[in-house]
MMTF fields as JSON, N, C-alpha, C and O atoms, coordinates in Angstrom:
{
  "mmtfVersion": "1.0.0",
  "mmtfProducer": "UNKNOWN",
  "numBonds": 227,
  "numAtoms": 228,
  "numGroups": 57,
  "numChains": 1,
  "numModels": 1,
  "chainsPerModel": [1],
  "groupsPerChain": [57],
  "chainIdList": ["A"],
  "bondAtomList": [4, 2, 8, 6, 12, 10, 16, 14, 20, 18, 24, 22, 28, 26, 32, 30, 36, 34, 40, 38, 44, 42, 48, 46, 52, 50, 56, 54, 60, 58, 64, 62, 68, 66, 72, 70, 76, 74, 80, 78, 84, 82, 88, 86, 92, 90, 96, 94, 100, 98, 104, 102, 108, 106, 112, 110, 116, 114, 120, 118, 124, 122, 128, 126, 132, 130, 136, 134, 140, 138, 144, 142, 148, 146, 152, 150, 156, 154, 160, 158, 164, 162, 168, 166, 172, 170, 176, 174, 180, 178, 184, 182, 188, 186, 192, 190, 196, 194, 200, 198, 204, 202, 208, 206, 212, 210, 216, 214, 220, 218, 224, 222],
  "bondOrderList": [1, 1, 1, 1, 1, 1, 1, 1, 1, 1, 1, 1, 1, 1, 1, 1, 1, 1, 1, 1, 1, 1, 1, 1, 1, 1, 1, 1, 1, 1, 1, 1, 1, 1, 1, 1, 1, 1, 1, 1, 1, 1, 1, 1, 1, 1, 1, 1, 1, 1, 1, 1, 1, 1, 1, 1],
  "groupList": [{"groupName": "UNK", "atomNameList": ["N", "CA", "C", "O"], "elementList": ["N", "C", "C", "O"], "formalChargeList": [0, 0, 0, 0], "bondAtomList": [1, 0, 2, 1, 3, 2], "bondOrderList": [1, 1, 2], "singleLetterCode": "X", "chemCompType": "L-PEPTIDE LINKING"}],
  "groupTypeList": [0, 0, 0, 0, 0, 0, 0, 0, 0, 0, 0, 0, 0, 0, 0, 0, 0, 0, 0, 0, 0, 0, 0, 0, 0, 0, 0, 0, 0, 0, 0, 0, 0, 0, 0, 0, 0, 0, 0, 0, 0, 0, 0, 0, 0, 0, 0, 0, 0, 0, 0, 0, 0, 0, 0, 0, 0],
  "groupIdList": [1, 2, 3, 4, 5, 6, 7, 8, 9, 10, 11, 12, 13, 14, 15, 16, 17, 18, 19, 20, 21, 22, 23, 24, 25, 26, 27, 28, 29, 30, 31, 32, 33, 34, 35, 36, 37, 38, 39, 40, 41, 42, 43, 44, 45, 46, 47, 48, 49, 50, 51, 52, 53, 54, 55, 56, 57],
  "secStructList": [7, 7, 7, 7, 7, 7, 7, 2, 2, 2, 2, 2, 2, 2, 2, 2, 2, 7, 7, 7, 2, 2, 2, 2, 2, 2, 2, 2, 2, 2, 2, 2, 2, 2, 2, 2, 2, 2, 2, 2, 2, 2, 2, 2, 2, 2, 2, 2, 2, 2, 2, 2, 2, 2, 2, 2, 7],
  "xCoordList": [14.486, 14.305, 12.82, 11.962, 12.531, 11.157, 10.874, 11.587, 9.844, 9.49, 8.33, 7.368, 8.431, 7.349, 6.353, 5.372, 6.59, 5.694, 4.569, 4.801, 3.366, 2.213, 1.256, 1.029, 0.698, -0.19, -1.515, -1.945, -2.145, -3.442, -4.488, -5.342, -4.409, -5.38, -5.288, -6.304, -4.063, -3.884, -4.404, -5.028, -4.147, -4.669, -6.196, -6.799, -6.818, -8.286, -8.847, -9.867, -8.167, -8.616, -8.548, -9.468, -7.469, -7.315, -8.296, -8.75, -8.624, -9.616, -10.967, -11.674, -11.319, -12.608, -12.625, -13.661, -11.5, -11.454, -11.344, -11.844, -10.696, -10.393, -11.626, -12.416, -11.763, -12.852, -12.345, -13.142, -11.024, -10.41, -10.485, -9.887, -11.215, -11.451, -10.165, -9.968, -9.294, -8.04, -7.151, -6.609, -7.011, -6.198, -6.774, -6.026, -8.083, -8.737, -8.493, -8.268, -8.536, -8.263, -6.843, -6.612, -5.893, -4.503, -4.302, -3.521, -4.995, -4.915, -5.5, -4.955, -6.616, -7.226, -6.301, -6.173, -5.659, -4.711, -3.538, -3.091, -3.044, -1.945, -2.368, -1.575, -3.617, -4.129, -4.239, -3.915, -4.69, -4.785, -3.395, -3.204, -2.425, -1.064, -0.444, 0.312, -0.754, -0.235, -0.805, -0.085, -2.102, -2.728, -2.173, -1.94, -1.96, -1.376, 0.037, 0.407, 0.809, 2.171, 2.182, 2.976, 1.316, 1.241, 0.806, 1.334, -0.141, -0.596, 0.5, 0.667, 1.257, 2.347, 3.466, 4.101, 3.712, 4.711, 4.289, 5.11, 3.009, 2.504, 2.601, 2.958, 2.285, 2.412, 3.866, 4.145, 4.787, 6.207, 6.685, 7.424, 6.275, 6.662, 6.056, 6.734, 4.78, 4.12, 4.798, 4.996, 5.147, 5.821, 7.183, 7.554, 7.912, 9.211, 9.068, 9.853, 8.07, 7.839, 7.468, 8.035, 6.52, 6.08, 7.188, 7.334, 7.966, 9.068, 10.142, 10.713, 10.422, 11.406, 10.915, 11.683, 9.646, 9.088, 9.101, 9.415, 8.767, 8.746, 10.15, 10.328, 11.14, 12.519, 13.023, 13.725, 12.67, 13.186, 12.321, 12.756, 11.134, 10.259, 10.237, 9.555],
  "yCoordList": [13.967, 13.062, 13.023, 12.953, 13.069, 13.085, 11.788, 11.447, 11.079, 9.826, 10.052, 10.748, 9.454, 9.59, 8.443, 8.398, 7.516, 6.389, 6.808, 7.032, 6.911, 7.351, 6.176, 5.438, 6.002, 4.866, 5.031, 6.141, 3.888, 3.899, 4.612, 5.333, 4.403, 5.022, 6.547, 7.241, 7.053, 8.5, 9.062, 10.123, 8.35, 8.79, 8.83, 9.806, 7.768, 7.714, 8.825, 9.436, 9.074, 10.131, 11.505, 12.312, 11.766, 13.055, 13.212, 14.319, 12.093, 12.138, 12.566, 13.368, 12.03, 12.377, 13.813, 14.475, 14.303, 15.638, 16.755, 17.858, 16.475, 17.528, 17.907, 17.053, 19.204, 19.708, 20.083, 20.356, 20.099, 20.448, 19.241, 18.201, 19.381, 18.268, 17.814, 16.616, 18.751, 18.397, 17.597, 16.555, 18.093, 17.412, 16.042, 15.074, 15.95, 14.678, 13.682, 12.498, 14.15, 13.278, 12.734, 11.563, 13.589, 13.155, 12.166, 11.222, 12.375, 11.43, 10.075, 9.03, 10.101, 8.84, 8.109, 6.887, 8.849, 8.229, 7.615, 6.516, 8.313, 7.797, 6.519, 5.587, 6.476, 5.285, 4.105, 2.975, 4.36, 3.301, 2.75, 1.535, 3.644, 3.197, 2.45, 1.5, 2.866, 2.166, 0.753, -0.194, 0.607, -0.719, -1.589, -2.782, -0.997, -1.746, -2.21, -3.349, -1.341, -1.678, -2.848, -3.776, -2.809, -3.893, -5.195, -6.261, -5.117, -6.303, -6.916, -8.136, -6.074, -6.591, -7.183, -8.156, -6.611, -7.193, -8.584, -9.499, -8.741, -10.056, -11.062, -12.22, -10.625, -11.511, -11.905, -13.045, -10.978, -11.278, -12.317, -13.234, -12.182, -13.158, -14.513, -15.535, -14.533, -15.798, -16.446, -17.661, -15.652, -16.169, -16.764, -17.819, -16.11, -16.609, -17.96, -18.877, -18.075, -19.331, -20.44, -21.531, -20.181, -21.216, -21.609, -22.788, -20.645, -20.959, -21.783, -22.688, -21.484, -22.26, -23.685, -24.632, -23.847, -25.196, -25.964, -27.154, -25.305, -25.958, -26.393, -27.456, -25.575, -25.887, -27.136, -27.955, -27.285, -28.391, -29.644, -30.707, -29.542, -30.745, -31.379, -32.385],
  "zCoordList": [11.27, 10.153, 9.795, 10.675, 8.517, 8.038, 7.278, 6.334, 7.688, 7.041, 6.078, 6.402, 4.889, 3.916, 4.042, 3.301, 4.971, 5.172, 6.119, 7.307, 5.593, 6.373, 6.515, 5.556, 7.696, 7.943, 7.198, 6.884, 6.928, 6.253, 7.11, 6.594, 8.412, 9.315, 9.262, 9.266, 9.212, 9.149, 7.827, 7.805, 6.724, 5.427, 5.444, 5.0, 5.956, 6.009, 6.895, 6.575, 8.007, 8.919, 8.247, 8.385, 7.527, 6.854, 5.694, 5.406, 5.023, 3.95, 4.508, 3.898, 5.665, 6.28, 6.79, 6.726, 7.293, 7.881, 6.846, 7.066, 5.728, 4.757, 3.936, 3.535, 3.7, 2.863, 1.475, 0.577, 1.291, 0.01, -0.927, -0.653, -2.024, -2.951, -3.642, -3.849, -3.998, -4.672, -3.716, -4.084, -2.493, -1.488, -1.159, -1.022, -1.032, -0.742, -1.871, -1.617, -3.106, -4.247, -4.217, -4.518, -3.851, -3.769, -2.628, -2.752, -1.531, -0.415, -0.798, -0.441, -1.53, -1.975, -2.936, -2.869, -3.827, -4.763, -3.995, -4.323, -2.985, -2.167, -1.448, -1.313, -0.987, -0.308, -1.271, -0.907, -2.487, -3.496, -3.81, -3.869, -4.012, -4.315, -3.144, -3.347, -1.927, -0.748, -0.683, -0.367, -0.984, -0.989, -2.115, -1.919, -3.295, -4.403, -4.063, -4.346, -3.466, -3.088, -2.111, -2.262, -1.124, -0.146, -0.817, -0.5, -1.732, -2.448, -3.296, -3.311, -4.009, -4.832, -3.983, -4.391, -2.813, -1.92, -1.46, -1.404, -1.13, -0.72, -1.865, -1.647, -3.079, -4.241, -4.486, -4.855, -4.284, -4.477, -3.469, -3.828, -2.223, -1.195, -1.5, -1.393, -1.88, -2.212, -3.419, -3.442, -4.403, -5.59, -5.227, -5.742, -4.364, -3.931, -3.232, -3.473, -2.375, -1.651, -2.62, -2.553, -3.524, -4.458, -5.426, -5.749, -5.89, -6.797, -6.107, -6.715, -4.857, -4.102, -3.91, -4.075, -3.563, -3.402, -4.718, -4.737, -5.801, -7.12, -7.528, -8.124, -7.209, -7.583, -6.858, -7.452, -5.581, -4.776, -4.831, -4.389, -5.352, -5.411, -6.753, -6.95]
}
């Protein structure tokens, strides 16, 4: 089984090791999207909590 979920640490490590500019750019883009995804997930959870509290109060 192959997982497409790669850790941030591994991405950062490969960015530092790689000398290929195109590959490094793609890794940086993947890291940005991974951070955005995590941020939006946190906002979604926070929104769910606040909306639930607002509904019941």
